[in-house]
mmCIF file of C-alpha atoms in Angstrom:
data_model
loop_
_atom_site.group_PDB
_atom_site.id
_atom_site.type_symbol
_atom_site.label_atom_id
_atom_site.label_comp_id
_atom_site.label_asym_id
_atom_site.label_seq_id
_atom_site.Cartn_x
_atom_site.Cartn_y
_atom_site.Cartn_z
ATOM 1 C CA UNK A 21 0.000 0.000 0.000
ATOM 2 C CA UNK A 22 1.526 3.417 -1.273
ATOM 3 C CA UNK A 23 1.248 5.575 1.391
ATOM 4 C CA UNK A 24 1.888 8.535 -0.739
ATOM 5 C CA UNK A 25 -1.933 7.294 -2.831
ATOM 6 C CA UNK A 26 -3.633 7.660 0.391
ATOM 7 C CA UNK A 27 -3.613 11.157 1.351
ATOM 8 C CA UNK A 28 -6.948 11.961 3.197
ATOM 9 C CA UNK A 29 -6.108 8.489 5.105
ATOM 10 C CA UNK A 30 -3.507 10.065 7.493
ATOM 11 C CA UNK A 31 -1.537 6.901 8.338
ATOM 12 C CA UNK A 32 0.722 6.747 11.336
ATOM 13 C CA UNK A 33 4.101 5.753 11.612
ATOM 14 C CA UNK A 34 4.711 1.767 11.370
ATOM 15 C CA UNK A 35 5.351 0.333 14.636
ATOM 16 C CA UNK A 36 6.376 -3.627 14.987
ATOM 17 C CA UNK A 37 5.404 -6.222 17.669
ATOM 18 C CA UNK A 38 7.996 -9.322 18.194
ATOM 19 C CA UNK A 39 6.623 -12.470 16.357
ATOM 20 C CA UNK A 40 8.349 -14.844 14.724
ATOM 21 C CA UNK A 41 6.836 -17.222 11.790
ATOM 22 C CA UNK A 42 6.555 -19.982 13.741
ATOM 23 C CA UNK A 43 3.685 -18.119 15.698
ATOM 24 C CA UNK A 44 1.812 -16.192 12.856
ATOM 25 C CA UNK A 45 1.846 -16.521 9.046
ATOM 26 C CA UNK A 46 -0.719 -13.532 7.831
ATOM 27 C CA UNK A 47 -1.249 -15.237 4.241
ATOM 28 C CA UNK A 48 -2.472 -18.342 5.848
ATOM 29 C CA UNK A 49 -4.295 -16.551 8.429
ATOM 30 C CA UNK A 50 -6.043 -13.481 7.190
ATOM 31 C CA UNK A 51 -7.454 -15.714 3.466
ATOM 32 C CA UNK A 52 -8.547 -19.210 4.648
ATOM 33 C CA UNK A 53 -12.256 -18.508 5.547
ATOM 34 C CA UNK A 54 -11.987 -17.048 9.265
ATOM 35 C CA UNK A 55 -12.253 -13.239 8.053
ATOM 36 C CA UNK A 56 -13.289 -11.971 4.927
ATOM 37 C CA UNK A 57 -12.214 -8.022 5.760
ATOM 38 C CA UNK A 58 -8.642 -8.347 4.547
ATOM 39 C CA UNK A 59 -7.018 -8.376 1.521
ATOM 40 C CA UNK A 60 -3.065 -8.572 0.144
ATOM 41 C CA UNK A 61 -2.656 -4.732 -0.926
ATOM 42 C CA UNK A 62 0.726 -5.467 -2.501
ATOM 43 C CA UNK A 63 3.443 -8.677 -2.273
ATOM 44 C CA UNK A 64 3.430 -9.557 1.695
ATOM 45 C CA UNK A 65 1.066 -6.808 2.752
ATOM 46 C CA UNK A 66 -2.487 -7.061 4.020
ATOM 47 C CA UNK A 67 -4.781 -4.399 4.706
ATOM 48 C CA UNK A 68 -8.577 -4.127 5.962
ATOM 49 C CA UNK A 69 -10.549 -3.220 8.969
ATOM 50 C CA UNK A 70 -10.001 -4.322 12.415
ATOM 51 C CA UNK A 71 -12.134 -2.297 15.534
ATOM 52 C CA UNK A 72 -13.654 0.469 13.279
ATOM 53 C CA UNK A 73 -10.051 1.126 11.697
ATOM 54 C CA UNK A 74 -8.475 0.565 8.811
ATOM 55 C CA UNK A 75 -4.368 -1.489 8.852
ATOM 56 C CA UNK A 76 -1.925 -2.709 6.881
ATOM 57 C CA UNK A 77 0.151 -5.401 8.320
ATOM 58 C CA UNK A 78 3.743 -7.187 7.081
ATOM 59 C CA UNK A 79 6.030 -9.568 8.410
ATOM 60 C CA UNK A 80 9.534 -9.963 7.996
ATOM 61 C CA UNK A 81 11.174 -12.924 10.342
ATOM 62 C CA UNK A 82 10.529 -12.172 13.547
ATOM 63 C CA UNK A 83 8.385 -9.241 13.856
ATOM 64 C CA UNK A 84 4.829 -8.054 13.078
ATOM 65 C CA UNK A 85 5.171 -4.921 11.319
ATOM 66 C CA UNK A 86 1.574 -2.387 11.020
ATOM 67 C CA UNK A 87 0.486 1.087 10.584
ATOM 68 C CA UNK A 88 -3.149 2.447 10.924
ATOM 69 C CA UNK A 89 -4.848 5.023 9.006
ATOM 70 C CA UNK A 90 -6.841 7.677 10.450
ATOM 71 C CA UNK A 91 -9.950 8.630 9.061
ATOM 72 C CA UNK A 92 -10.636 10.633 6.139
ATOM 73 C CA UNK A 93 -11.734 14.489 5.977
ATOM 74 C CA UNK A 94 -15.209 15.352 6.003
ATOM 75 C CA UNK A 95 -16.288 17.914 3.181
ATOM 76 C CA UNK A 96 -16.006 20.730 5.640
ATOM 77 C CA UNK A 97 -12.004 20.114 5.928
ATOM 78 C CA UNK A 98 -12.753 18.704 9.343
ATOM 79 C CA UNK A 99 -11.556 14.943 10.140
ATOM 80 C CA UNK A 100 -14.210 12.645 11.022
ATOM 81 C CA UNK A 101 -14.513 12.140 14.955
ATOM 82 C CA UNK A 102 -12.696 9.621 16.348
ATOM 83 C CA UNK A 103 -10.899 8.163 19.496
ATOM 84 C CA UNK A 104 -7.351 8.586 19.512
ATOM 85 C CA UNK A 105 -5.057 5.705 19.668
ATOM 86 C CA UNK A 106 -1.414 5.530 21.220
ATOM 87 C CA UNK A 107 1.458 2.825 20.371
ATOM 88 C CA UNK A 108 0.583 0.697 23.318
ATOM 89 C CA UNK A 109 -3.649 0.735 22.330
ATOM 90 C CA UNK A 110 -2.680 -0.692 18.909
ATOM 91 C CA UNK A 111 -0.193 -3.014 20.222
ATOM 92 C CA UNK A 112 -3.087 -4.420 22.462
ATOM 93 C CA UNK A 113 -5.394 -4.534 19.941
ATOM 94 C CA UNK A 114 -3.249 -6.498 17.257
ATOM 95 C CA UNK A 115 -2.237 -9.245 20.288
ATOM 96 C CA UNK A 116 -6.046 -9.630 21.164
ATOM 97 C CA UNK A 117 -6.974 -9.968 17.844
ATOM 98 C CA UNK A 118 -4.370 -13.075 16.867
ATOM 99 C CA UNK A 119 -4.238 -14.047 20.376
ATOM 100 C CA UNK A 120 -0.976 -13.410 20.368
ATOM 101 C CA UNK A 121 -0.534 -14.420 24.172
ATOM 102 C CA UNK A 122 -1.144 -18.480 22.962
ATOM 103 C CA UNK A 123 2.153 -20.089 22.714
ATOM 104 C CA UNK A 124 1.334 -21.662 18.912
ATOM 105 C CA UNK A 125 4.753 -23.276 18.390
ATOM 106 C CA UNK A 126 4.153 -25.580 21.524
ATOM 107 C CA UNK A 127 0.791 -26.353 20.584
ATOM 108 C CA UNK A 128 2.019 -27.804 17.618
ATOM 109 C CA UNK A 129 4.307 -29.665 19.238
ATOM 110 C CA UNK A 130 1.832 -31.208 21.777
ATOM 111 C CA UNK A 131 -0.082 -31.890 18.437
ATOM 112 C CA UNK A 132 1.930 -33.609 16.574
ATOM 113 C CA UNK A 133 3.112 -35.769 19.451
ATOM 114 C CA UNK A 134 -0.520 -36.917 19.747
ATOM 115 C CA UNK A 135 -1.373 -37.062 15.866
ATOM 116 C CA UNK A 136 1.059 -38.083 13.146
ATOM 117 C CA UNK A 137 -0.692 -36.877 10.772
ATOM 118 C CA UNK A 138 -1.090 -33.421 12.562
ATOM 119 C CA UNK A 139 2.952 -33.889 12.768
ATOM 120 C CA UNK A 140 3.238 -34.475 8.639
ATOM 121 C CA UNK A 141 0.562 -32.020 7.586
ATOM 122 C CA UNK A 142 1.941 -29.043 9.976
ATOM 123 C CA UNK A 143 5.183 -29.166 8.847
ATOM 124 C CA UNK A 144 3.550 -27.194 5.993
ATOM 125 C CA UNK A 145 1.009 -25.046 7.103
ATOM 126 C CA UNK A 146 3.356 -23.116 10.324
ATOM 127 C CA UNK A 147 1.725 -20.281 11.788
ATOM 128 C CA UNK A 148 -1.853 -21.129 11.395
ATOM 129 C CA UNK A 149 -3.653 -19.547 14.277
ATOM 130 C CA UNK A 150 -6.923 -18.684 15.149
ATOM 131 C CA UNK A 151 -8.057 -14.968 15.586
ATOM 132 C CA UNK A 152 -10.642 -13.638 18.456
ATOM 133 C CA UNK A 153 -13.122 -11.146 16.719
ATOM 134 C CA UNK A 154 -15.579 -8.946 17.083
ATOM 135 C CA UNK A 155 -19.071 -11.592 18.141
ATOM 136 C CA UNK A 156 -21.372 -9.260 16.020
ATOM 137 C CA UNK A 157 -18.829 -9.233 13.106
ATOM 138 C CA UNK A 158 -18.137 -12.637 12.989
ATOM 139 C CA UNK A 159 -21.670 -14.166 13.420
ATOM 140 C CA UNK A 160 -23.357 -11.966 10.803
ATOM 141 C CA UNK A 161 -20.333 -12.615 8.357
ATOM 142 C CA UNK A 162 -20.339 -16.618 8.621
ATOM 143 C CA UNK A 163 -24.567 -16.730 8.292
ATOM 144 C CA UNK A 164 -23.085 -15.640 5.171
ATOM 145 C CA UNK A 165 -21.087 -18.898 4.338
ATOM 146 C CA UNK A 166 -23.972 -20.875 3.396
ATOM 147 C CA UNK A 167 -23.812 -22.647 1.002
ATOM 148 C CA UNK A 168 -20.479 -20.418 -0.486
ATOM 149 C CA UNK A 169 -17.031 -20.212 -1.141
ATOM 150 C CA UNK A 170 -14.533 -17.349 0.381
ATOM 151 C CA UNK A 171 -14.180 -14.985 -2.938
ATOM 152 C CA UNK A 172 -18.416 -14.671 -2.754
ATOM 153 C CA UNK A 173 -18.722 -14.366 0.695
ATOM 154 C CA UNK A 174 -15.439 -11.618 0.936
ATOM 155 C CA UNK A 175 -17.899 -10.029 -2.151
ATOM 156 C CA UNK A 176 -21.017 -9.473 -0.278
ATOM 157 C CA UNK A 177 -19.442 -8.815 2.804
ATOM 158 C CA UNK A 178 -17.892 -6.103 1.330
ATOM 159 C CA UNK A 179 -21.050 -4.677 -0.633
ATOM 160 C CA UNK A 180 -22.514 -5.359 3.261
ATOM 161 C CA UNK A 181 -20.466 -2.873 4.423
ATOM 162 C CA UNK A 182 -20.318 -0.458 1.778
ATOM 163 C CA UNK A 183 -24.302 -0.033 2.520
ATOM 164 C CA UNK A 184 -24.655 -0.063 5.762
ATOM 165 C CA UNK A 185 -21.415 1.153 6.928
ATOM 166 C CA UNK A 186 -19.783 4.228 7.997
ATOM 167 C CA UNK A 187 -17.391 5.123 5.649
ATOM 168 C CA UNK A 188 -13.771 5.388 7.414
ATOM 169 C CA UNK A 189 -10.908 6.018 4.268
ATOM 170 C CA UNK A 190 -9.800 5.801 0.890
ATOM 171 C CA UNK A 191 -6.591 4.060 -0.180
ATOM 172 C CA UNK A 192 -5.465 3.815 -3.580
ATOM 173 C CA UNK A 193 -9.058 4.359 -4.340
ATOM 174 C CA UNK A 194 -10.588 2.036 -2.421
ATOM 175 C CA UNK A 195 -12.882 3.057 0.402
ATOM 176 C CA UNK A 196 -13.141 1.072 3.558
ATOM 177 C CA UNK A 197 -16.112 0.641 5.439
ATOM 178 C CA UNK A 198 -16.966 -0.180 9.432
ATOM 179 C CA UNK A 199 -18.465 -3.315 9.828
ATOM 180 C CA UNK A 200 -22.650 -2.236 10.226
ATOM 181 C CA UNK A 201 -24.300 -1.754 13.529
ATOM 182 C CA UNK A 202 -26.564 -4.204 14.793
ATOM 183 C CA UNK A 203 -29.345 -1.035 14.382
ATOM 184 C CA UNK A 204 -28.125 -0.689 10.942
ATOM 185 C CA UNK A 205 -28.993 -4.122 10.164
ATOM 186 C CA UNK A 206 -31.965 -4.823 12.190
ATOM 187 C CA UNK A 207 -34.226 -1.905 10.308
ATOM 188 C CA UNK A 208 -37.455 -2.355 8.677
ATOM 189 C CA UNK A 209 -35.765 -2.409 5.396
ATOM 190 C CA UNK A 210 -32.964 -3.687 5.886
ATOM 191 C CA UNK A 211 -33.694 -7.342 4.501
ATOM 192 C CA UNK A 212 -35.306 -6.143 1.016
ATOM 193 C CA UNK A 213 -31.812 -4.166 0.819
ATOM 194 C CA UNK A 214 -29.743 -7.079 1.567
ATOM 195 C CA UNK A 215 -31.387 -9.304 -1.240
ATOM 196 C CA UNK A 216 -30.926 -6.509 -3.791
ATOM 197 C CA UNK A 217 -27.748 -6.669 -2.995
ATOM 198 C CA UNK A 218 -27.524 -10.635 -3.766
ATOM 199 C CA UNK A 219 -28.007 -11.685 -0.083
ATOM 200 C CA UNK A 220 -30.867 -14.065 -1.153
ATOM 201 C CA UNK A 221 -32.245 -16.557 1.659
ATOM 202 C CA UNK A 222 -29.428 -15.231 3.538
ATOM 203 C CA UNK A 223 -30.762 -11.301 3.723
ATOM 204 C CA UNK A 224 -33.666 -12.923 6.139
ATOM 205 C CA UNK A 225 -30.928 -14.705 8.442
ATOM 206 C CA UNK A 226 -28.628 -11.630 8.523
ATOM 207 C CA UNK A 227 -31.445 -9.068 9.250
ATOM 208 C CA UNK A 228 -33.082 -11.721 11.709
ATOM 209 C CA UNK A 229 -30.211 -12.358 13.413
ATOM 210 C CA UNK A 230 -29.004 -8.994 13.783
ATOM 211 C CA UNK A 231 -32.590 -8.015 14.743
ATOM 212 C CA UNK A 232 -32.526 -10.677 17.661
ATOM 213 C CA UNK A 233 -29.592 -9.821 18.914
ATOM 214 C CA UNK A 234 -30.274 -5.760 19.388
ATOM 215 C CA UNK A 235 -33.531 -6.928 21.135
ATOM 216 C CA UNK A 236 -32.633 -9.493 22.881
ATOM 217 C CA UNK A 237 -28.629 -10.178 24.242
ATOM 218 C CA UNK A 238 -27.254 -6.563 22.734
ATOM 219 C CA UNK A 239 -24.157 -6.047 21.495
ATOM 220 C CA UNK A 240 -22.632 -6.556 25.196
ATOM 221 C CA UNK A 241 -24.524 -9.789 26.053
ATOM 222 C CA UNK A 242 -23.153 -11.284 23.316
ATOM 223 C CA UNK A 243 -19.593 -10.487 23.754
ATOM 224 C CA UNK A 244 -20.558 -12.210 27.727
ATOM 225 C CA UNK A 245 -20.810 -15.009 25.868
ATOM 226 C CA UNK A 246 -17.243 -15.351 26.364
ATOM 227 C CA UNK A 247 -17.286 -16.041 29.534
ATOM 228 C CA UNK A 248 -20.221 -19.141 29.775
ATOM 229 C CA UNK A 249 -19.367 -22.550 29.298
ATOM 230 C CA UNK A 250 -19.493 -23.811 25.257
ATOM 231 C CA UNK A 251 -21.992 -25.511 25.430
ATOM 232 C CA UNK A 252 -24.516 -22.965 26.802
ATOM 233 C CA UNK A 253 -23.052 -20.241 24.161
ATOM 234 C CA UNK A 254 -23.410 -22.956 21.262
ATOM 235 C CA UNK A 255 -27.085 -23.378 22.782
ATOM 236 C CA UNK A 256 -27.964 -19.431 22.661
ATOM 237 C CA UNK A 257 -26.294 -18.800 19.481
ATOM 238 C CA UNK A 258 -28.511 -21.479 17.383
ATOM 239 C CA UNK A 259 -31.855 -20.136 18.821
ATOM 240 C CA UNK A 260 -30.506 -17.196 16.606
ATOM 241 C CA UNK A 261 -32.217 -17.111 12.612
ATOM 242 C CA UNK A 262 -30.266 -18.982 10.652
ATOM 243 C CA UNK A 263 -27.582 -20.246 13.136
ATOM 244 C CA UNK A 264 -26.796 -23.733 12.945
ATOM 245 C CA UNK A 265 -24.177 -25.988 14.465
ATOM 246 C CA UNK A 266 -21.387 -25.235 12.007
ATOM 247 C CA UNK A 267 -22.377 -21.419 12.715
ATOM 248 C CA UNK A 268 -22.682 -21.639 16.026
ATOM 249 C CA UNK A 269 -19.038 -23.995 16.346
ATOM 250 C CA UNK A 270 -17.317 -20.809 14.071
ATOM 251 C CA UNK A 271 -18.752 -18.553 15.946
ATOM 252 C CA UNK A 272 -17.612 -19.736 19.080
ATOM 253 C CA UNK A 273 -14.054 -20.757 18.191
ATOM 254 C CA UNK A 274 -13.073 -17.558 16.101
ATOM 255 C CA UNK A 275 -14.848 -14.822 18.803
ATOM 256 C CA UNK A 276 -16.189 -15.953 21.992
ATOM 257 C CA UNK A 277 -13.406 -17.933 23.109
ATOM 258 C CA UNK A 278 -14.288 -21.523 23.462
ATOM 259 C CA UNK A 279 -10.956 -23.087 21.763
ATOM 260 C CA UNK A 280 -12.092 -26.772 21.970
ATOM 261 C CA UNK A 281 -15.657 -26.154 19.184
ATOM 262 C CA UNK A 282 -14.719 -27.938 16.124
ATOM 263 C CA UNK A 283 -16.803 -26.322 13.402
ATOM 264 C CA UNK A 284 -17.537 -28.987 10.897
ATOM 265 C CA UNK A 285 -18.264 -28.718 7.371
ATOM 266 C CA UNK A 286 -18.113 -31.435 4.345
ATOM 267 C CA UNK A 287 -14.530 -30.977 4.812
ATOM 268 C CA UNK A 288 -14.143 -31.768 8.291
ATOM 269 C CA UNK A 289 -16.388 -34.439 8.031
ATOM 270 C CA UNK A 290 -14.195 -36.017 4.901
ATOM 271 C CA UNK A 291 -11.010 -35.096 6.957
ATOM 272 C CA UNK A 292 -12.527 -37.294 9.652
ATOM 273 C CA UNK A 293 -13.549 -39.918 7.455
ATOM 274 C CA UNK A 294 -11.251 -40.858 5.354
ATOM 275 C CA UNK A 295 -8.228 -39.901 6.586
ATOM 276 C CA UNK A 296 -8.607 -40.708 9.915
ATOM 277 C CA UNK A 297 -10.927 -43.726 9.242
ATOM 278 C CA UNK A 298 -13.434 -42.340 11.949
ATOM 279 C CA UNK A 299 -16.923 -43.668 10.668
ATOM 280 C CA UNK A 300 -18.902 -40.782 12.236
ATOM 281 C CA UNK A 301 -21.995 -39.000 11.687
ATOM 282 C CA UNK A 302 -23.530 -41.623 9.494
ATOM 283 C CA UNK A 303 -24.845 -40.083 6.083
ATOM 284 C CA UNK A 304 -25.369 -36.529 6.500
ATOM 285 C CA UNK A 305 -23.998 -34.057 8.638
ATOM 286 C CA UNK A 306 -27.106 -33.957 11.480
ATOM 287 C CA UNK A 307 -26.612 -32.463 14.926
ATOM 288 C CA UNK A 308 -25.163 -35.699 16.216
ATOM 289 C CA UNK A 309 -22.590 -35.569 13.295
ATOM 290 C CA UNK A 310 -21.354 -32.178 14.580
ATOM 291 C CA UNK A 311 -21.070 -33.279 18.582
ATOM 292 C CA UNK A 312 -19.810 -37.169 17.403
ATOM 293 C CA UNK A 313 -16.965 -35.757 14.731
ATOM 294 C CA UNK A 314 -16.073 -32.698 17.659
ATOM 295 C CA UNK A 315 -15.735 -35.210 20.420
ATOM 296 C CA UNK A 316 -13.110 -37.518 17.977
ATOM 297 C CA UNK A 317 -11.188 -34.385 17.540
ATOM 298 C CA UNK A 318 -11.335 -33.259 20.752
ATOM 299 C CA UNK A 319 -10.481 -36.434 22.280
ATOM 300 C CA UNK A 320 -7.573 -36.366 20.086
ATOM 301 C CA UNK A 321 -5.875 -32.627 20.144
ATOM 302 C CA UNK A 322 -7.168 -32.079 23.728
ATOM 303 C CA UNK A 323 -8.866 -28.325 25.078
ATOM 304 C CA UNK A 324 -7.627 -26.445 21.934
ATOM 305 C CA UNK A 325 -8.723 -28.902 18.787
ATOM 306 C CA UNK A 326 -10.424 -25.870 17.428
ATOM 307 C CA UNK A 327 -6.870 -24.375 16.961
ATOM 308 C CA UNK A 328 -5.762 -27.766 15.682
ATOM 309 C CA UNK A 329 -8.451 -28.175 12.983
ATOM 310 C CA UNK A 330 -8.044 -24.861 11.535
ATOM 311 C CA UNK A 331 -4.739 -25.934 10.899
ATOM 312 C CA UNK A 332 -6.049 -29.033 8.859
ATOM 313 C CA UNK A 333 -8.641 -27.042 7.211
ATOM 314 C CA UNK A 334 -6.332 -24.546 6.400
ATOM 315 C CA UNK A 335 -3.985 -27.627 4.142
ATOM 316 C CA UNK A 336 -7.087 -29.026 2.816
ATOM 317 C CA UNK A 337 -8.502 -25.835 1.395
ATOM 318 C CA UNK A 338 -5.504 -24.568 -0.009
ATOM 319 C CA UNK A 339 -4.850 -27.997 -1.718
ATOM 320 C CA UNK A 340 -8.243 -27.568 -2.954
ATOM 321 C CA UNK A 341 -7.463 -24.070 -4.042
ATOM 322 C CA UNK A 342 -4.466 -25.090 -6.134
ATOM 323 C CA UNK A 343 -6.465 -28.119 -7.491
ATOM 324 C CA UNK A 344 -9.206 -25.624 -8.591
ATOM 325 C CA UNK A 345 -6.982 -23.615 -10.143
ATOM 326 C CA UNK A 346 -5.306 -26.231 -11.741
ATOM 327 C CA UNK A 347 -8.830 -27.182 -13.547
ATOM 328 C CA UNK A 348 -9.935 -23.393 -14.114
ATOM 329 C CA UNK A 349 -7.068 -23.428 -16.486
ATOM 330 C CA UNK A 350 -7.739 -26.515 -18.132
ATOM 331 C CA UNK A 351 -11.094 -24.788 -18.339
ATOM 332 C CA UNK A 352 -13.268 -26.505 -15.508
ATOM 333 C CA UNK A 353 -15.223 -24.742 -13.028
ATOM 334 C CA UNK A 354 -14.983 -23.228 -9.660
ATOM 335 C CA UNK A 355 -15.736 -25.600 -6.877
ATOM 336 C CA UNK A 356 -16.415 -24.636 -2.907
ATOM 337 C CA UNK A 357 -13.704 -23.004 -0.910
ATOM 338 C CA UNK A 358 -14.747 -22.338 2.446
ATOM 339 C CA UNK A 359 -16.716 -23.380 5.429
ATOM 340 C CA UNK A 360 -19.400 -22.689 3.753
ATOM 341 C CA UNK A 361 -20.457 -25.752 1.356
ATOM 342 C CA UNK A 362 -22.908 -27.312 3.793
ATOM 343 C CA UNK A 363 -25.944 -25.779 5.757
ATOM 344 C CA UNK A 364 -26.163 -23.347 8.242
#
C-alpha cells in the first residue's frame, strides 16, 4: 500500500510487535475462511478493517510490522470524529486480535506428538492460528457462508459494508467501510436491501439475526458469551435465525473464546472420514454428526482442537485451491472453498 496514494487516510508511523513465523503466518491466516475483511494490498502486505479502523500489516522474520490510518476528511475540511489511539492501544489490539498471548509453536508440538498426521501435515502449514473477533462481526459474516465459497462471501461482505457502513478512508481508491451496527442491520428495510444486494435466503438470516440480537442479548450480552461454558453459548447462538451448528461452532471458536468447538463442514467431516478412518456422523452431517466428529477431535488434540483443525482445514482448502486452479485453467469450473459448502 503506497502511502503517498492515500492522502486523506492520514496513516501513522509503522510500529512492529515481536513475532516470529513460527507463531503467525498472515497469508495463511487473514485468506482461509476465518475473516473476509482483509485483503493482500501489494506482495506480503495485508490491509482491511479491524475495531472500526483501517491497517496494513507485514512480516519480515521475527516481527509483526503495522500502521493504521486515520480517518478521512469530512467535506467541511474537518476529520471525522474519532478516538485517539497511542502505540501501546494498537499493540493491544493487534495481540487480542491473533491471540498473540497463545504459545502456537508448543501447541504444535503437543499436536503432533498426539497425531502423526497433525505432525506431517503441519510441517507445511506453520503459523496457522486462530483470531478472536468482534461476536457481532463474525456471526453476521459466517450466516453468510452458506452454502459459499470465500471470494463470494469476501464479495457481499464487502457490498454489506459499503451499505450499511460508515465510511472510514480511501486508499489507492478504495474506500473502507466499518463493519454495520446491529441497528443498521436490524431496520425495517434492511432485509429487502440485503437481497438486492444478492443476499438471497441469507438477507432474512442476517437481518433476523441482527434483529434478535439488538432486542434481545445486545451487542454486550453477546460479547458475555465469552465467559459461559461452550456448550450454553453454542445453545444461545442457534436459537438465533439462521444459526446452525457449524455457525454456532465458528462462531464460538473464532470470537467468543471456546478453543475446543470444532466447526464442521463437508470438509471436516471427509477429513474425519477418510483420513482418519473415523466412521462418524452416518450419512449426513445432522446435529449428532457435529457433537460425534467434535468429540473424535477433541479427544484427540485435547482443550484447543479448534486451533488444531483450523490448521487441517487450512492444508485441505488450499490444496483444494491449487487443485481448482489447476482445472480453471484446463477450463473446468470453480468448486467450494470455504466453510461454507454445507448448511447453516
Amino acid at each position: 500500500m503506497a502511502l503517498r496514494d492515500a492522502p486523506s487516510a492520514r496513516p501513522a508511523l509503522w510500529r512492529s510487535l515481536p513475532c516470529p513465523a513460527a507463531e503467525l503466518r498472515l497469508d495463511l491466516v487473514l485468506s482461509a475462511g476465518q475473516t473476509f475483511r482483509w485483503w493482500e494490498s501489494s506482495p506480503g502486505a495485508w490491509t482491511g478493517v479491524l475495531g472500526g479502523r483501517v491497517w496494513t500489516l507485514r512480516q519480515d522474520r521475527d516481527r509483526l510490522w503495522y500502521t493504521v490510518y486515520g480517518e478521512e476528511e469530512e467535506e467541511d475540511g474537518h476529520a471525522a470524529e474519532a478516538t485517539k489511539l497511542d502505540g501501546a492501544e494498537t499493540d493491544r489490539i493487534l495481540r487480542d486480535y491473533f491471540q498473540l498471548d497463545v504459545g502456537l509453536a508448543a501447541l504444535y508440538r503437543a499436536w503432533g506428538a498426539a497425531d502423526p498426521l497433525f505432525r506431517k501435515v503441519a510441517h507445511d502449514f506453520p503459523g496457522v492460528r486462530v483470531l478472536r473477533q468482534d461476536p457481532v462481526e463474525c456471526l453476521l459474516s459466517f450466516i453468510c457462508t452458506s452454502n459459499n465459497h470465500i471470494s463470494r462471501i469476501t464479495a457481499m461482505i464487502e457490498r454489506l459494508c459499503q451499505a450499511f457502513g460508515r465510511r472510514l478512508c480511501c486508499l489507492d481508491a478504495r474506500p473502507f467501510h466499518a463493519f454495520p451496527s446491529l441497528s443498521a442491520l436490524a431496520g425495517a428495510d434492511a432485509e429487502a436491501r440485503l437481497r438486492a444486494l444478492g443476499f438471497g435466503y441469507r438477507a432474512k438470516f442476517v437481518s433476523g439475526s441482527a434483529r434478535a440480537i439488538a432486542e434481545g442479548l445486545g451487542a454486550e450480552g453477546l460479547r458475555q458469551l465469552r465467559a459461559v461454558p461452550y456448550a450454553e453459548a453454542r445453545r444461545v447462538l442457534c436459537a438465533l435465525p439462521g444459526v446452525g451448528a457449524k455457525v454456532a461452532d465458528c462462531v464460538c471458536l473464532m470470537a467468543l473464546d471456546k478453543a475446543e468447538a470444532v466447526p464442521v463442514d463437508t470438509h471436516v467431516w471427509r477429513i474425519a472420514r477418510q483420513r482418519y478412518g473415523a466412521a462418524l456422523g452416518g450419512r449426513s452431517l445432522t446435529p449428532r454428526a457435529h457433537q460425534e466428529i467434535g468429540d473424535f477431535f477433541r479427544g484427540l488434540w485435547g482443550p484447543r482442537a479448534g486451533w488444531a483443525q483450523a490448521v487441517l482445514f487450512c492444508a485441505d482448502l488450499r490444496k483444494g485451491q491449487e487443485l481448482a486452479g489447476s482445472w480453471e485453467r484446463a477450463g473446468g469450473g470453480r468448486g467450494q472453498d470455504s466453510r461454507g459448502d454445507g448448511p447453516p
